[in-house]
Amino acid sequence: SADKIQLIGRSEKVNIVDRVHDACMAQLAKYLPERKSLGLMQAMLIGDEVNLDNDTRQSYSETGIVHIIAISGSHITFFFVLISFMLGWIRNKKYHWLKYLLALPLIWFYVLMAGAAPSAIRAAVMFSLLSIGFALQRQPNSLNQLFATAFILLCIEPMWLYSIGFQLSFLAVLSLIVFYRPIYHCVDTPNKIISALWSAVAASLAAELLVAPLVVYYFHLFPLWFVVANLAAYLFMGVVLVIGILIIVFSALPGIASILGSTTIILVRRFNNLVTFFQTCNPRSFSFLQIDIIQLLIVYIIITGMAIFFMKKQNILGSYSNWNLK
Protein backbone atom coordinates (compact mmCIF):
# COMPACT_ATOMS: atom_id res chain seq x y z
CA SER A 1 0.00 0.00 0.00
CA ALA A 2 0.97 3.66 -0.37
CA ASP A 3 1.68 4.12 3.36
CA LYS A 4 4.39 1.45 3.20
CA ILE A 5 6.33 3.12 0.40
CA GLN A 6 9.51 4.71 1.69
CA LEU A 7 11.57 7.22 -0.31
CA ILE A 8 15.32 6.83 0.18
CA GLY A 9 17.84 9.51 -0.61
CA ARG A 10 15.27 12.14 -1.51
CA SER A 11 16.61 15.66 -1.48
CA GLU A 12 14.48 18.78 -1.10
CA LYS A 13 17.19 21.01 -2.52
CA VAL A 14 16.51 22.50 -5.92
CA ASN A 15 19.18 24.61 -7.60
CA ILE A 16 18.55 28.13 -8.84
CA VAL A 17 18.55 27.06 -12.51
CA ASP A 18 15.72 24.58 -11.96
CA ARG A 19 13.77 27.07 -9.88
CA VAL A 20 13.91 29.71 -12.59
CA HIS A 21 12.98 27.10 -15.23
CA ASP A 22 9.97 25.89 -13.22
CA ALA A 23 8.85 29.46 -12.47
CA CYS A 24 8.95 30.38 -16.16
CA MET A 25 7.04 27.23 -17.09
CA ALA A 26 4.37 28.01 -14.48
CA GLN A 27 3.87 31.62 -15.60
CA LEU A 28 3.60 30.68 -19.26
CA ALA A 29 1.09 27.94 -18.41
CA LYS A 30 -0.94 30.45 -16.40
CA TYR A 31 -1.35 32.98 -19.21
CA LEU A 32 -1.35 30.67 -22.24
CA PRO A 33 -4.37 28.38 -21.77
CA GLU A 34 -4.26 27.05 -25.35
CA ARG A 35 -2.08 23.93 -25.43
CA LYS A 36 -0.54 24.51 -28.89
CA SER A 37 0.50 28.05 -28.04
CA LEU A 38 1.80 26.99 -24.63
CA GLY A 39 3.80 24.07 -26.02
CA LEU A 40 5.37 26.16 -28.75
CA MET A 41 6.26 29.05 -26.41
CA GLN A 42 7.75 26.78 -23.76
CA ALA A 43 9.83 24.96 -26.40
CA MET A 44 11.04 28.14 -28.13
CA LEU A 45 11.73 30.20 -25.02
CA ILE A 46 12.99 27.73 -22.41
CA GLY A 47 13.64 24.54 -24.36
CA ASP A 48 10.94 22.41 -22.68
CA GLU A 49 8.95 20.34 -25.21
CA VAL A 50 6.70 18.54 -22.73
CA ASN A 51 3.58 20.29 -24.09
CA LEU A 52 4.65 20.46 -27.75
CA ASP A 53 2.33 18.33 -29.90
CA ASN A 54 3.68 16.03 -32.60
CA ASP A 55 1.61 17.60 -35.40
CA THR A 56 3.24 21.00 -34.85
CA ARG A 57 6.72 19.48 -34.84
CA GLN A 58 5.96 17.53 -38.02
CA SER A 59 4.64 20.63 -39.82
CA TYR A 60 7.69 22.65 -38.82
CA SER A 61 10.01 19.83 -39.90
CA GLU A 62 8.44 19.48 -43.34
CA THR A 63 8.72 23.22 -44.01
CA GLY A 64 12.35 23.44 -42.83
CA ILE A 65 11.79 25.66 -39.78
CA VAL A 66 11.99 23.14 -36.94
CA HIS A 67 15.22 24.84 -35.83
CA ILE A 68 13.23 27.71 -34.27
CA ILE A 69 11.84 25.26 -31.70
CA ALA A 70 15.17 23.93 -30.41
CA ILE A 71 17.37 26.36 -28.48
CA SER A 72 20.27 27.12 -30.82
CA GLY A 73 22.43 29.86 -32.27
CA SER A 74 19.51 32.04 -33.32
CA HIS A 75 18.21 32.08 -29.73
CA ILE A 76 21.66 32.92 -28.35
CA THR A 77 21.93 35.73 -30.89
CA PHE A 78 18.51 37.04 -29.90
CA PHE A 79 19.38 37.17 -26.21
CA PHE A 80 22.74 38.77 -26.88
CA VAL A 81 21.00 41.50 -28.93
CA LEU A 82 18.58 41.98 -26.05
CA ILE A 83 21.42 42.21 -23.52
CA SER A 84 23.33 44.60 -25.79
CA PHE A 85 20.23 46.80 -25.97
CA MET A 86 20.06 46.85 -22.17
CA LEU A 87 23.76 47.78 -22.08
CA GLY A 88 23.25 50.54 -24.63
CA TRP A 89 24.78 53.04 -22.21
CA ILE A 90 28.19 51.60 -23.19
CA ARG A 91 28.62 53.80 -26.28
CA ASN A 92 32.38 53.98 -26.59
CA LYS A 93 33.49 51.43 -29.22
CA LYS A 94 36.67 50.92 -27.24
CA TYR A 95 34.61 49.22 -24.52
CA HIS A 96 32.18 47.23 -26.69
CA TRP A 97 33.98 44.04 -25.67
CA LEU A 98 32.59 44.64 -22.18
CA LYS A 99 29.12 43.79 -23.48
CA TYR A 100 30.34 40.32 -24.42
CA LEU A 101 31.90 39.65 -21.03
CA LEU A 102 28.80 40.85 -19.20
CA ALA A 103 26.55 38.79 -21.48
CA LEU A 104 28.63 35.63 -21.13
CA PRO A 105 27.36 34.41 -17.70
CA LEU A 106 23.77 35.37 -18.60
CA ILE A 107 23.94 33.38 -21.85
CA TRP A 108 25.27 30.30 -20.05
CA PHE A 109 22.61 30.62 -17.35
CA TYR A 110 19.95 30.71 -20.07
CA VAL A 111 21.45 27.65 -21.81
CA LEU A 112 21.45 25.68 -18.54
CA MET A 113 17.90 26.80 -17.72
CA ALA A 114 16.77 25.68 -21.19
CA GLY A 115 18.06 22.15 -20.64
CA ALA A 116 21.59 22.43 -22.07
CA ALA A 117 20.76 20.85 -25.43
CA PRO A 118 23.79 20.09 -27.66
CA SER A 119 22.76 22.79 -30.16
CA ALA A 120 22.50 25.35 -27.34
CA ILE A 121 25.86 24.32 -25.84
CA ARG A 122 27.50 24.56 -29.27
CA ALA A 123 26.15 28.06 -29.76
CA ALA A 124 27.14 29.09 -26.23
CA VAL A 125 30.68 27.72 -26.63
CA MET A 126 31.07 29.58 -29.93
CA PHE A 127 29.74 32.76 -28.34
CA SER A 128 32.18 32.29 -25.45
CA LEU A 129 35.14 31.95 -27.83
CA LEU A 130 33.98 35.06 -29.66
CA SER A 131 33.64 36.97 -26.39
CA ILE A 132 37.10 35.95 -25.20
CA GLY A 133 38.51 36.97 -28.58
CA PHE A 134 37.02 40.44 -28.21
CA ALA A 135 38.21 40.71 -24.61
CA LEU A 136 41.76 39.89 -25.71
CA GLN A 137 41.48 42.37 -28.59
CA ARG A 138 42.02 39.60 -31.15
CA GLN A 139 40.47 39.65 -34.62
CA PRO A 140 37.84 36.87 -34.55
CA ASN A 141 37.90 34.21 -37.26
CA SER A 142 34.58 32.44 -37.78
CA LEU A 143 36.00 29.22 -39.23
CA ASN A 144 38.54 28.88 -36.43
CA GLN A 145 35.83 29.47 -33.84
CA LEU A 146 33.54 26.89 -35.40
CA PHE A 147 36.17 24.14 -35.55
CA ALA A 148 37.46 25.02 -32.06
CA THR A 149 33.89 24.72 -30.79
CA ALA A 150 33.44 21.33 -32.48
CA PHE A 151 36.78 20.11 -31.06
CA ILE A 152 35.88 21.18 -27.51
CA LEU A 153 32.41 19.64 -27.68
CA LEU A 154 33.69 16.34 -29.08
CA CYS A 155 36.34 16.19 -26.37
CA ILE A 156 33.51 16.50 -23.83
CA GLU A 157 31.20 14.03 -25.58
CA PRO A 158 32.74 12.14 -28.57
CA MET A 159 29.45 10.43 -29.40
CA TRP A 160 27.95 13.79 -30.44
CA LEU A 161 29.81 13.21 -33.71
CA TYR A 162 27.06 10.71 -34.58
CA SER A 163 24.23 12.96 -33.39
CA ILE A 164 22.01 14.18 -36.24
CA GLY A 165 21.35 17.41 -34.38
CA PHE A 166 25.06 18.09 -33.94
CA GLN A 167 25.79 17.32 -37.59
CA LEU A 168 23.00 19.58 -38.86
CA SER A 169 23.95 22.37 -36.48
CA PHE A 170 27.63 22.24 -37.44
CA LEU A 171 26.91 22.13 -41.17
CA ALA A 172 24.40 24.99 -40.96
CA VAL A 173 26.97 27.29 -39.34
CA LEU A 174 29.75 26.13 -41.67
CA SER A 175 27.49 26.71 -44.66
CA LEU A 176 26.69 30.23 -43.46
CA ILE A 177 30.35 31.07 -42.98
CA VAL A 178 31.39 29.74 -46.38
CA PHE A 179 28.48 30.69 -48.63
CA TYR A 180 26.79 33.76 -47.16
CA ARG A 181 29.16 36.37 -48.55
CA PRO A 182 29.34 34.95 -52.10
CA ILE A 183 25.54 34.71 -52.30
CA TYR A 184 24.95 38.14 -50.75
CA HIS A 185 27.37 39.87 -53.13
CA CYS A 186 25.68 38.32 -56.16
CA VAL A 187 22.96 41.00 -55.98
CA ASP A 188 23.42 44.76 -55.74
CA THR A 189 20.83 46.19 -53.35
CA PRO A 190 19.72 49.81 -53.93
CA ASN A 191 18.57 50.66 -50.39
CA LYS A 192 18.74 49.50 -46.78
CA ILE A 193 15.33 47.81 -46.69
CA ILE A 194 15.97 45.67 -49.77
CA SER A 195 19.49 45.02 -48.50
CA ALA A 196 18.13 43.72 -45.18
CA LEU A 197 15.60 41.47 -46.95
CA TRP A 198 18.19 40.14 -49.36
CA SER A 199 20.59 39.54 -46.46
CA ALA A 200 17.97 37.33 -44.79
CA VAL A 201 17.29 35.47 -48.06
CA ALA A 202 21.02 35.00 -48.67
CA ALA A 203 21.48 33.62 -45.15
CA SER A 204 18.62 31.17 -45.64
CA LEU A 205 20.00 30.01 -49.00
CA ALA A 206 23.54 29.75 -47.63
CA ALA A 207 22.54 27.65 -44.62
CA GLU A 208 20.53 25.28 -46.80
CA LEU A 209 23.37 24.42 -49.20
CA LEU A 210 25.18 22.05 -46.85
CA VAL A 211 22.18 21.12 -44.70
CA ALA A 212 19.76 20.06 -47.47
CA PRO A 213 21.70 16.95 -48.63
CA LEU A 214 21.93 15.68 -45.05
CA VAL A 215 18.21 16.35 -44.47
CA VAL A 216 17.38 14.35 -47.61
CA TYR A 217 19.71 11.55 -46.49
CA TYR A 218 18.26 11.26 -42.97
CA PHE A 219 14.64 12.39 -43.36
CA HIS A 220 14.00 11.81 -47.11
CA LEU A 221 12.38 15.23 -47.64
CA PHE A 222 13.21 18.64 -49.03
CA PRO A 223 11.21 21.75 -48.05
CA LEU A 224 10.71 23.62 -51.33
CA TRP A 225 9.48 26.79 -49.60
CA PHE A 226 12.33 26.95 -47.08
CA VAL A 227 13.42 30.51 -48.02
CA VAL A 228 10.00 32.13 -47.52
CA ALA A 229 9.23 29.90 -44.53
CA ASN A 230 12.50 30.80 -42.81
CA LEU A 231 11.98 34.54 -43.31
CA ALA A 232 8.52 34.28 -41.75
CA ALA A 233 9.83 31.98 -39.01
CA TYR A 234 12.62 34.29 -37.87
CA LEU A 235 10.27 37.28 -37.79
CA PHE A 236 7.72 35.23 -35.83
CA MET A 237 10.37 33.90 -33.46
CA GLY A 238 11.69 37.37 -32.65
CA VAL A 239 8.24 38.78 -31.89
CA VAL A 240 7.03 35.77 -29.90
CA LEU A 241 10.20 35.49 -27.81
CA VAL A 242 9.90 39.15 -26.82
CA ILE A 243 6.25 38.65 -25.87
CA GLY A 244 7.12 35.50 -23.93
CA ILE A 245 9.73 37.35 -21.90
CA LEU A 246 7.25 40.16 -21.25
CA ILE A 247 4.64 37.65 -20.02
CA ILE A 248 7.13 36.39 -17.44
CA VAL A 249 8.27 39.91 -16.49
CA PHE A 250 4.69 41.19 -16.09
CA SER A 251 3.33 38.04 -14.47
CA ALA A 252 2.75 40.07 -11.29
CA LEU A 253 0.35 42.27 -13.30
CA PRO A 254 -2.34 39.80 -14.48
CA GLY A 255 -4.08 42.33 -16.74
CA ILE A 256 -1.00 43.03 -18.87
CA ALA A 257 0.16 39.41 -18.85
CA SER A 258 -3.30 38.23 -19.99
CA ILE A 259 -3.31 40.66 -22.92
CA LEU A 260 0.17 39.47 -23.93
CA GLY A 261 -0.96 35.85 -23.63
CA SER A 262 -4.01 36.46 -25.84
CA THR A 263 -1.81 38.22 -28.40
CA THR A 264 0.55 35.24 -28.42
CA ILE A 265 -2.29 32.80 -29.04
CA ILE A 266 -3.49 34.84 -32.04
CA LEU A 267 0.04 35.06 -33.48
CA VAL A 268 0.66 31.33 -33.03
CA ARG A 269 -2.63 30.45 -34.74
CA ARG A 270 -1.90 32.72 -37.71
CA PHE A 271 1.65 31.45 -38.06
CA ASN A 272 0.61 27.80 -37.79
CA ASN A 273 -1.95 28.39 -40.56
CA LEU A 274 0.85 29.82 -42.70
CA VAL A 275 3.09 26.82 -41.94
CA THR A 276 0.26 24.46 -42.89
CA PHE A 277 -0.12 26.32 -46.19
CA PHE A 278 3.59 25.91 -46.95
CA GLN A 279 3.36 22.25 -45.98
CA THR A 280 0.49 21.57 -48.38
CA CYS A 281 2.24 23.45 -51.21
CA ASN A 282 5.31 21.24 -50.97
CA PRO A 283 5.24 18.62 -53.78
CA ARG A 284 4.30 15.21 -52.45
CA SER A 285 7.29 13.60 -54.17
CA PHE A 286 9.65 15.84 -52.16
CA SER A 287 8.67 13.92 -49.02
CA PHE A 288 9.94 10.58 -50.36
CA LEU A 289 13.46 11.36 -51.56
CA GLN A 290 16.14 8.70 -51.23
CA ILE A 291 19.95 8.95 -51.44
CA ASP A 292 22.60 6.60 -50.07
CA ILE A 293 25.91 7.49 -48.43
CA ILE A 294 27.87 7.35 -51.71
CA GLN A 295 25.43 9.72 -53.41
CA LEU A 296 25.59 12.01 -50.37
CA LEU A 297 29.39 12.20 -50.62
CA ILE A 298 29.18 12.90 -54.36
CA VAL A 299 26.75 15.77 -53.72
CA TYR A 300 29.11 17.29 -51.14
CA ILE A 301 32.07 16.91 -53.51
CA ILE A 302 30.12 18.76 -56.22
CA ILE A 303 29.11 21.52 -53.79
CA THR A 304 32.71 21.87 -52.59
CA GLY A 305 34.05 22.09 -56.15
CA MET A 306 31.49 24.70 -57.16
CA ALA A 307 32.16 26.68 -53.97
CA ILE A 308 35.92 26.79 -54.61
CA PHE A 309 35.35 27.85 -58.23
CA PHE A 310 32.97 30.72 -57.40
CA MET A 311 34.99 31.91 -54.41
CA LYS A 312 38.15 32.06 -56.48
CA LYS A 313 36.22 33.91 -59.17
CA GLN A 314 35.06 36.50 -56.62
CA ASN A 315 38.50 36.65 -54.93
CA ILE A 316 37.10 36.00 -51.46
CA LEU A 317 38.61 32.61 -50.68
CA GLY A 318 40.17 32.69 -47.25
CA SER A 319 38.78 36.10 -46.33
CA TYR A 320 36.26 34.99 -43.73
CA SER A 321 38.02 36.52 -40.74
CA ASN A 322 36.33 39.85 -41.48
CA TRP A 323 32.84 38.33 -41.37
CA ASN A 324 31.64 37.39 -37.90
CA LEU A 325 28.83 34.90 -37.44
CA LYS A 326 26.65 36.27 -34.70
CSV table of C-alpha atoms in Angstrom, one decimal, residues 1-310:
chain,number,residue,atom,x,y,z
A,1,SER,CA,0.0,0.0,0.0
A,2,ALA,CA,1.0,3.7,-0.4
A,3,ASP,CA,1.7,4.1,3.4
A,4,LYS,CA,4.4,1.4,3.2
A,5,ILE,CA,6.3,3.1,0.4
A,6,GLN,CA,9.5,4.7,1.7
A,7,LEU,CA,11.6,7.2,-0.3
A,8,ILE,CA,15.3,6.8,0.2
A,9,GLY,CA,17.8,9.5,-0.6
A,10,ARG,CA,15.3,12.1,-1.5
A,11,SER,CA,16.6,15.7,-1.5
A,12,GLU,CA,14.5,18.8,-1.1
A,13,LYS,CA,17.2,21.0,-2.5
A,14,VAL,CA,16.5,22.5,-5.9
A,15,ASN,CA,19.2,24.6,-7.6
A,16,ILE,CA,18.5,28.1,-8.8
A,17,VAL,CA,18.6,27.1,-12.5
A,18,ASP,CA,15.7,24.6,-12.0
A,19,ARG,CA,13.8,27.1,-9.9
A,20,VAL,CA,13.9,29.7,-12.6
A,21,HIS,CA,13.0,27.1,-15.2
A,22,ASP,CA,10.0,25.9,-13.2
A,23,ALA,CA,8.8,29.5,-12.5
A,24,CYS,CA,8.9,30.4,-16.2
A,25,MET,CA,7.0,27.2,-17.1
A,26,ALA,CA,4.4,28.0,-14.5
A,27,GLN,CA,3.9,31.6,-15.6
A,28,LEU,CA,3.6,30.7,-19.3
A,29,ALA,CA,1.1,27.9,-18.4
A,30,LYS,CA,-0.9,30.4,-16.4
A,31,TYR,CA,-1.3,33.0,-19.2
A,32,LEU,CA,-1.3,30.7,-22.2
A,33,PRO,CA,-4.4,28.4,-21.8
A,34,GLU,CA,-4.3,27.0,-25.3
A,35,ARG,CA,-2.1,23.9,-25.4
A,36,LYS,CA,-0.5,24.5,-28.9
A,37,SER,CA,0.5,28.0,-28.0
A,38,LEU,CA,1.8,27.0,-24.6
A,39,GLY,CA,3.8,24.1,-26.0
A,40,LEU,CA,5.4,26.2,-28.8
A,41,MET,CA,6.3,29.1,-26.4
A,42,GLN,CA,7.8,26.8,-23.8
A,43,ALA,CA,9.8,25.0,-26.4
A,44,MET,CA,11.0,28.1,-28.1
A,45,LEU,CA,11.7,30.2,-25.0
A,46,ILE,CA,13.0,27.7,-22.4
A,47,GLY,CA,13.6,24.5,-24.4
A,48,ASP,CA,10.9,22.4,-22.7
A,49,GLU,CA,9.0,20.3,-25.2
A,50,VAL,CA,6.7,18.5,-22.7
A,51,ASN,CA,3.6,20.3,-24.1
A,52,LEU,CA,4.6,20.5,-27.8
A,53,ASP,CA,2.3,18.3,-29.9
A,54,ASN,CA,3.7,16.0,-32.6
A,55,ASP,CA,1.6,17.6,-35.4
A,56,THR,CA,3.2,21.0,-34.9
A,57,ARG,CA,6.7,19.5,-34.8
A,58,GLN,CA,6.0,17.5,-38.0
A,59,SER,CA,4.6,20.6,-39.8
A,60,TYR,CA,7.7,22.6,-38.8
A,61,SER,CA,10.0,19.8,-39.9
A,62,GLU,CA,8.4,19.5,-43.3
A,63,THR,CA,8.7,23.2,-44.0
A,64,GLY,CA,12.3,23.4,-42.8
A,65,ILE,CA,11.8,25.7,-39.8
A,66,VAL,CA,12.0,23.1,-36.9
A,67,HIS,CA,15.2,24.8,-35.8
A,68,ILE,CA,13.2,27.7,-34.3
A,69,ILE,CA,11.8,25.3,-31.7
A,70,ALA,CA,15.2,23.9,-30.4
A,71,ILE,CA,17.4,26.4,-28.5
A,72,SER,CA,20.3,27.1,-30.8
A,73,GLY,CA,22.4,29.9,-32.3
A,74,SER,CA,19.5,32.0,-33.3
A,75,HIS,CA,18.2,32.1,-29.7
A,76,ILE,CA,21.7,32.9,-28.4
A,77,THR,CA,21.9,35.7,-30.9
A,78,PHE,CA,18.5,37.0,-29.9
A,79,PHE,CA,19.4,37.2,-26.2
A,80,PHE,CA,22.7,38.8,-26.9
A,81,VAL,CA,21.0,41.5,-28.9
A,82,LEU,CA,18.6,42.0,-26.0
A,83,ILE,CA,21.4,42.2,-23.5
A,84,SER,CA,23.3,44.6,-25.8
A,85,PHE,CA,20.2,46.8,-26.0
A,86,MET,CA,20.1,46.9,-22.2
A,87,LEU,CA,23.8,47.8,-22.1
A,88,GLY,CA,23.3,50.5,-24.6
A,89,TRP,CA,24.8,53.0,-22.2
A,90,ILE,CA,28.2,51.6,-23.2
A,91,ARG,CA,28.6,53.8,-26.3
A,92,ASN,CA,32.4,54.0,-26.6
A,93,LYS,CA,33.5,51.4,-29.2
A,94,LYS,CA,36.7,50.9,-27.2
A,95,TYR,CA,34.6,49.2,-24.5
A,96,HIS,CA,32.2,47.2,-26.7
A,97,TRP,CA,34.0,44.0,-25.7
A,98,LEU,CA,32.6,44.6,-22.2
A,99,LYS,CA,29.1,43.8,-23.5
A,100,TYR,CA,30.3,40.3,-24.4
A,101,LEU,CA,31.9,39.6,-21.0
A,102,LEU,CA,28.8,40.9,-19.2
A,103,ALA,CA,26.5,38.8,-21.5
A,104,LEU,CA,28.6,35.6,-21.1
A,105,PRO,CA,27.4,34.4,-17.7
A,106,LEU,CA,23.8,35.4,-18.6
A,107,ILE,CA,23.9,33.4,-21.9
A,108,TRP,CA,25.3,30.3,-20.1
A,109,PHE,CA,22.6,30.6,-17.3
A,110,TYR,CA,20.0,30.7,-20.1
A,111,VAL,CA,21.4,27.6,-21.8
A,112,LEU,CA,21.5,25.7,-18.5
A,113,MET,CA,17.9,26.8,-17.7
A,114,ALA,CA,16.8,25.7,-21.2
A,115,GLY,CA,18.1,22.2,-20.6
A,116,ALA,CA,21.6,22.4,-22.1
A,117,ALA,CA,20.8,20.9,-25.4
A,118,PRO,CA,23.8,20.1,-27.7
A,119,SER,CA,22.8,22.8,-30.2
A,120,ALA,CA,22.5,25.4,-27.3
A,121,ILE,CA,25.9,24.3,-25.8
A,122,ARG,CA,27.5,24.6,-29.3
A,123,ALA,CA,26.1,28.1,-29.8
A,124,ALA,CA,27.1,29.1,-26.2
A,125,VAL,CA,30.7,27.7,-26.6
A,126,MET,CA,31.1,29.6,-29.9
A,127,PHE,CA,29.7,32.8,-28.3
A,128,SER,CA,32.2,32.3,-25.5
A,129,LEU,CA,35.1,32.0,-27.8
A,130,LEU,CA,34.0,35.1,-29.7
A,131,SER,CA,33.6,37.0,-26.4
A,132,ILE,CA,37.1,35.9,-25.2
A,133,GLY,CA,38.5,37.0,-28.6
A,134,PHE,CA,37.0,40.4,-28.2
A,135,ALA,CA,38.2,40.7,-24.6
A,136,LEU,CA,41.8,39.9,-25.7
A,137,GLN,CA,41.5,42.4,-28.6
A,138,ARG,CA,42.0,39.6,-31.2
A,139,GLN,CA,40.5,39.7,-34.6
A,140,PRO,CA,37.8,36.9,-34.5
A,141,ASN,CA,37.9,34.2,-37.3
A,142,SER,CA,34.6,32.4,-37.8
A,143,LEU,CA,36.0,29.2,-39.2
A,144,ASN,CA,38.5,28.9,-36.4
A,145,GLN,CA,35.8,29.5,-33.8
A,146,LEU,CA,33.5,26.9,-35.4
A,147,PHE,CA,36.2,24.1,-35.5
A,148,ALA,CA,37.5,25.0,-32.1
A,149,THR,CA,33.9,24.7,-30.8
A,150,ALA,CA,33.4,21.3,-32.5
A,151,PHE,CA,36.8,20.1,-31.1
A,152,ILE,CA,35.9,21.2,-27.5
A,153,LEU,CA,32.4,19.6,-27.7
A,154,LEU,CA,33.7,16.3,-29.1
A,155,CYS,CA,36.3,16.2,-26.4
A,156,ILE,CA,33.5,16.5,-23.8
A,157,GLU,CA,31.2,14.0,-25.6
A,158,PRO,CA,32.7,12.1,-28.6
A,159,MET,CA,29.4,10.4,-29.4
A,160,TRP,CA,28.0,13.8,-30.4
A,161,LEU,CA,29.8,13.2,-33.7
A,162,TYR,CA,27.1,10.7,-34.6
A,163,SER,CA,24.2,13.0,-33.4
A,164,ILE,CA,22.0,14.2,-36.2
A,165,GLY,CA,21.4,17.4,-34.4
A,166,PHE,CA,25.1,18.1,-33.9
A,167,GLN,CA,25.8,17.3,-37.6
A,168,LEU,CA,23.0,19.6,-38.9
A,169,SER,CA,23.9,22.4,-36.5
A,170,PHE,CA,27.6,22.2,-37.4
A,171,LEU,CA,26.9,22.1,-41.2
A,172,ALA,CA,24.4,25.0,-41.0
A,173,VAL,CA,27.0,27.3,-39.3
A,174,LEU,CA,29.7,26.1,-41.7
A,175,SER,CA,27.5,26.7,-44.7
A,176,LEU,CA,26.7,30.2,-43.5
A,177,ILE,CA,30.4,31.1,-43.0
A,178,VAL,CA,31.4,29.7,-46.4
A,179,PHE,CA,28.5,30.7,-48.6
A,180,TYR,CA,26.8,33.8,-47.2
A,181,ARG,CA,29.2,36.4,-48.5
A,182,PRO,CA,29.3,35.0,-52.1
A,183,ILE,CA,25.5,34.7,-52.3
A,184,TYR,CA,25.0,38.1,-50.8
A,185,HIS,CA,27.4,39.9,-53.1
A,186,CYS,CA,25.7,38.3,-56.2
A,187,VAL,CA,23.0,41.0,-56.0
A,188,ASP,CA,23.4,44.8,-55.7
A,189,THR,CA,20.8,46.2,-53.3
A,190,PRO,CA,19.7,49.8,-53.9
A,191,ASN,CA,18.6,50.7,-50.4
A,192,LYS,CA,18.7,49.5,-46.8
A,193,ILE,CA,15.3,47.8,-46.7
A,194,ILE,CA,16.0,45.7,-49.8
A,195,SER,CA,19.5,45.0,-48.5
A,196,ALA,CA,18.1,43.7,-45.2
A,197,LEU,CA,15.6,41.5,-47.0
A,198,TRP,CA,18.2,40.1,-49.4
A,199,SER,CA,20.6,39.5,-46.5
A,200,ALA,CA,18.0,37.3,-44.8
A,201,VAL,CA,17.3,35.5,-48.1
A,202,ALA,CA,21.0,35.0,-48.7
A,203,ALA,CA,21.5,33.6,-45.1
A,204,SER,CA,18.6,31.2,-45.6
A,205,LEU,CA,20.0,30.0,-49.0
A,206,ALA,CA,23.5,29.8,-47.6
A,207,ALA,CA,22.5,27.7,-44.6
A,208,GLU,CA,20.5,25.3,-46.8
A,209,LEU,CA,23.4,24.4,-49.2
A,210,LEU,CA,25.2,22.0,-46.8
A,211,VAL,CA,22.2,21.1,-44.7
A,212,ALA,CA,19.8,20.1,-47.5
A,213,PRO,CA,21.7,16.9,-48.6
A,214,LEU,CA,21.9,15.7,-45.0
A,215,VAL,CA,18.2,16.3,-44.5
A,216,VAL,CA,17.4,14.4,-47.6
A,217,TYR,CA,19.7,11.6,-46.5
A,218,TYR,CA,18.3,11.3,-43.0
A,219,PHE,CA,14.6,12.4,-43.4
A,220,HIS,CA,14.0,11.8,-47.1
A,221,LEU,CA,12.4,15.2,-47.6
A,222,PHE,CA,13.2,18.6,-49.0
A,223,PRO,CA,11.2,21.8,-48.0
A,224,LEU,CA,10.7,23.6,-51.3
A,225,TRP,CA,9.5,26.8,-49.6
A,226,PHE,CA,12.3,27.0,-47.1
A,227,VAL,CA,13.4,30.5,-48.0
A,228,VAL,CA,10.0,32.1,-47.5
A,229,ALA,CA,9.2,29.9,-44.5
A,230,ASN,CA,12.5,30.8,-42.8
A,231,LEU,CA,12.0,34.5,-43.3
A,232,ALA,CA,8.5,34.3,-41.7
A,233,ALA,CA,9.8,32.0,-39.0
A,234,TYR,CA,12.6,34.3,-37.9
A,235,LEU,CA,10.3,37.3,-37.8
A,236,PHE,CA,7.7,35.2,-35.8
A,237,MET,CA,10.4,33.9,-33.5
A,238,GLY,CA,11.7,37.4,-32.6
A,239,VAL,CA,8.2,38.8,-31.9
A,240,VAL,CA,7.0,35.8,-29.9
A,241,LEU,CA,10.2,35.5,-27.8
A,242,VAL,CA,9.9,39.1,-26.8
A,243,ILE,CA,6.3,38.6,-25.9
A,244,GLY,CA,7.1,35.5,-23.9
A,245,ILE,CA,9.7,37.3,-21.9
A,246,LEU,CA,7.2,40.2,-21.2
A,247,ILE,CA,4.6,37.6,-20.0
A,248,ILE,CA,7.1,36.4,-17.4
A,249,VAL,CA,8.3,39.9,-16.5
A,250,PHE,CA,4.7,41.2,-16.1
A,251,SER,CA,3.3,38.0,-14.5
A,252,ALA,CA,2.7,40.1,-11.3
A,253,LEU,CA,0.3,42.3,-13.3
A,254,PRO,CA,-2.3,39.8,-14.5
A,255,GLY,CA,-4.1,42.3,-16.7
A,256,ILE,CA,-1.0,43.0,-18.9
A,257,ALA,CA,0.2,39.4,-18.9
A,258,SER,CA,-3.3,38.2,-20.0
A,259,ILE,CA,-3.3,40.7,-22.9
A,260,LEU,CA,0.2,39.5,-23.9
A,261,GLY,CA,-1.0,35.8,-23.6
A,262,SER,CA,-4.0,36.5,-25.8
A,263,THR,CA,-1.8,38.2,-28.4
A,264,THR,CA,0.5,35.2,-28.4
A,265,ILE,CA,-2.3,32.8,-29.0
A,266,ILE,CA,-3.5,34.8,-32.0
A,267,LEU,CA,0.0,35.1,-33.5
A,268,VAL,CA,0.7,31.3,-33.0
A,269,ARG,CA,-2.6,30.4,-34.7
A,270,ARG,CA,-1.9,32.7,-37.7
A,271,PHE,CA,1.6,31.4,-38.1
A,272,ASN,CA,0.6,27.8,-37.8
A,273,ASN,CA,-1.9,28.4,-40.6
A,274,LEU,CA,0.9,29.8,-42.7
A,275,VAL,CA,3.1,26.8,-41.9
A,276,THR,CA,0.3,24.5,-42.9
A,277,PHE,CA,-0.1,26.3,-46.2
A,278,PHE,CA,3.6,25.9,-47.0
A,279,GLN,CA,3.4,22.3,-46.0
A,280,THR,CA,0.5,21.6,-48.4
A,281,CYS,CA,2.2,23.5,-51.2
A,282,ASN,CA,5.3,21.2,-51.0
A,283,PRO,CA,5.2,18.6,-53.8
A,284,ARG,CA,4.3,15.2,-52.4
A,285,SER,CA,7.3,13.6,-54.2
A,286,PHE,CA,9.6,15.8,-52.2
A,287,SER,CA,8.7,13.9,-49.0
A,288,PHE,CA,9.9,10.6,-50.4
A,289,LEU,CA,13.5,11.4,-51.6
A,290,GLN,CA,16.1,8.7,-51.2
A,291,ILE,CA,19.9,8.9,-51.4
A,292,ASP,CA,22.6,6.6,-50.1
A,293,ILE,CA,25.9,7.5,-48.4
A,294,ILE,CA,27.9,7.4,-51.7
A,295,GLN,CA,25.4,9.7,-53.4
A,296,LEU,CA,25.6,12.0,-50.4
A,297,LEU,CA,29.4,12.2,-50.6
A,298,ILE,CA,29.2,12.9,-54.4
A,299,VAL,CA,26.7,15.8,-53.7
A,300,TYR,CA,29.1,17.3,-51.1
A,301,ILE,CA,32.1,16.9,-53.5
A,302,ILE,CA,30.1,18.8,-56.2
A,303,ILE,CA,29.1,21.5,-53.8
A,304,THR,CA,32.7,21.9,-52.6
A,305,GLY,CA,34.0,22.1,-56.1
A,306,MET,CA,31.5,24.7,-57.2
A,307,ALA,CA,32.2,26.7,-54.0
A,308,ILE,CA,35.9,26.8,-54.6
A,309,PHE,CA,35.3,27.8,-58.2
A,310,PHE,CA,33.0,30.7,-57.4
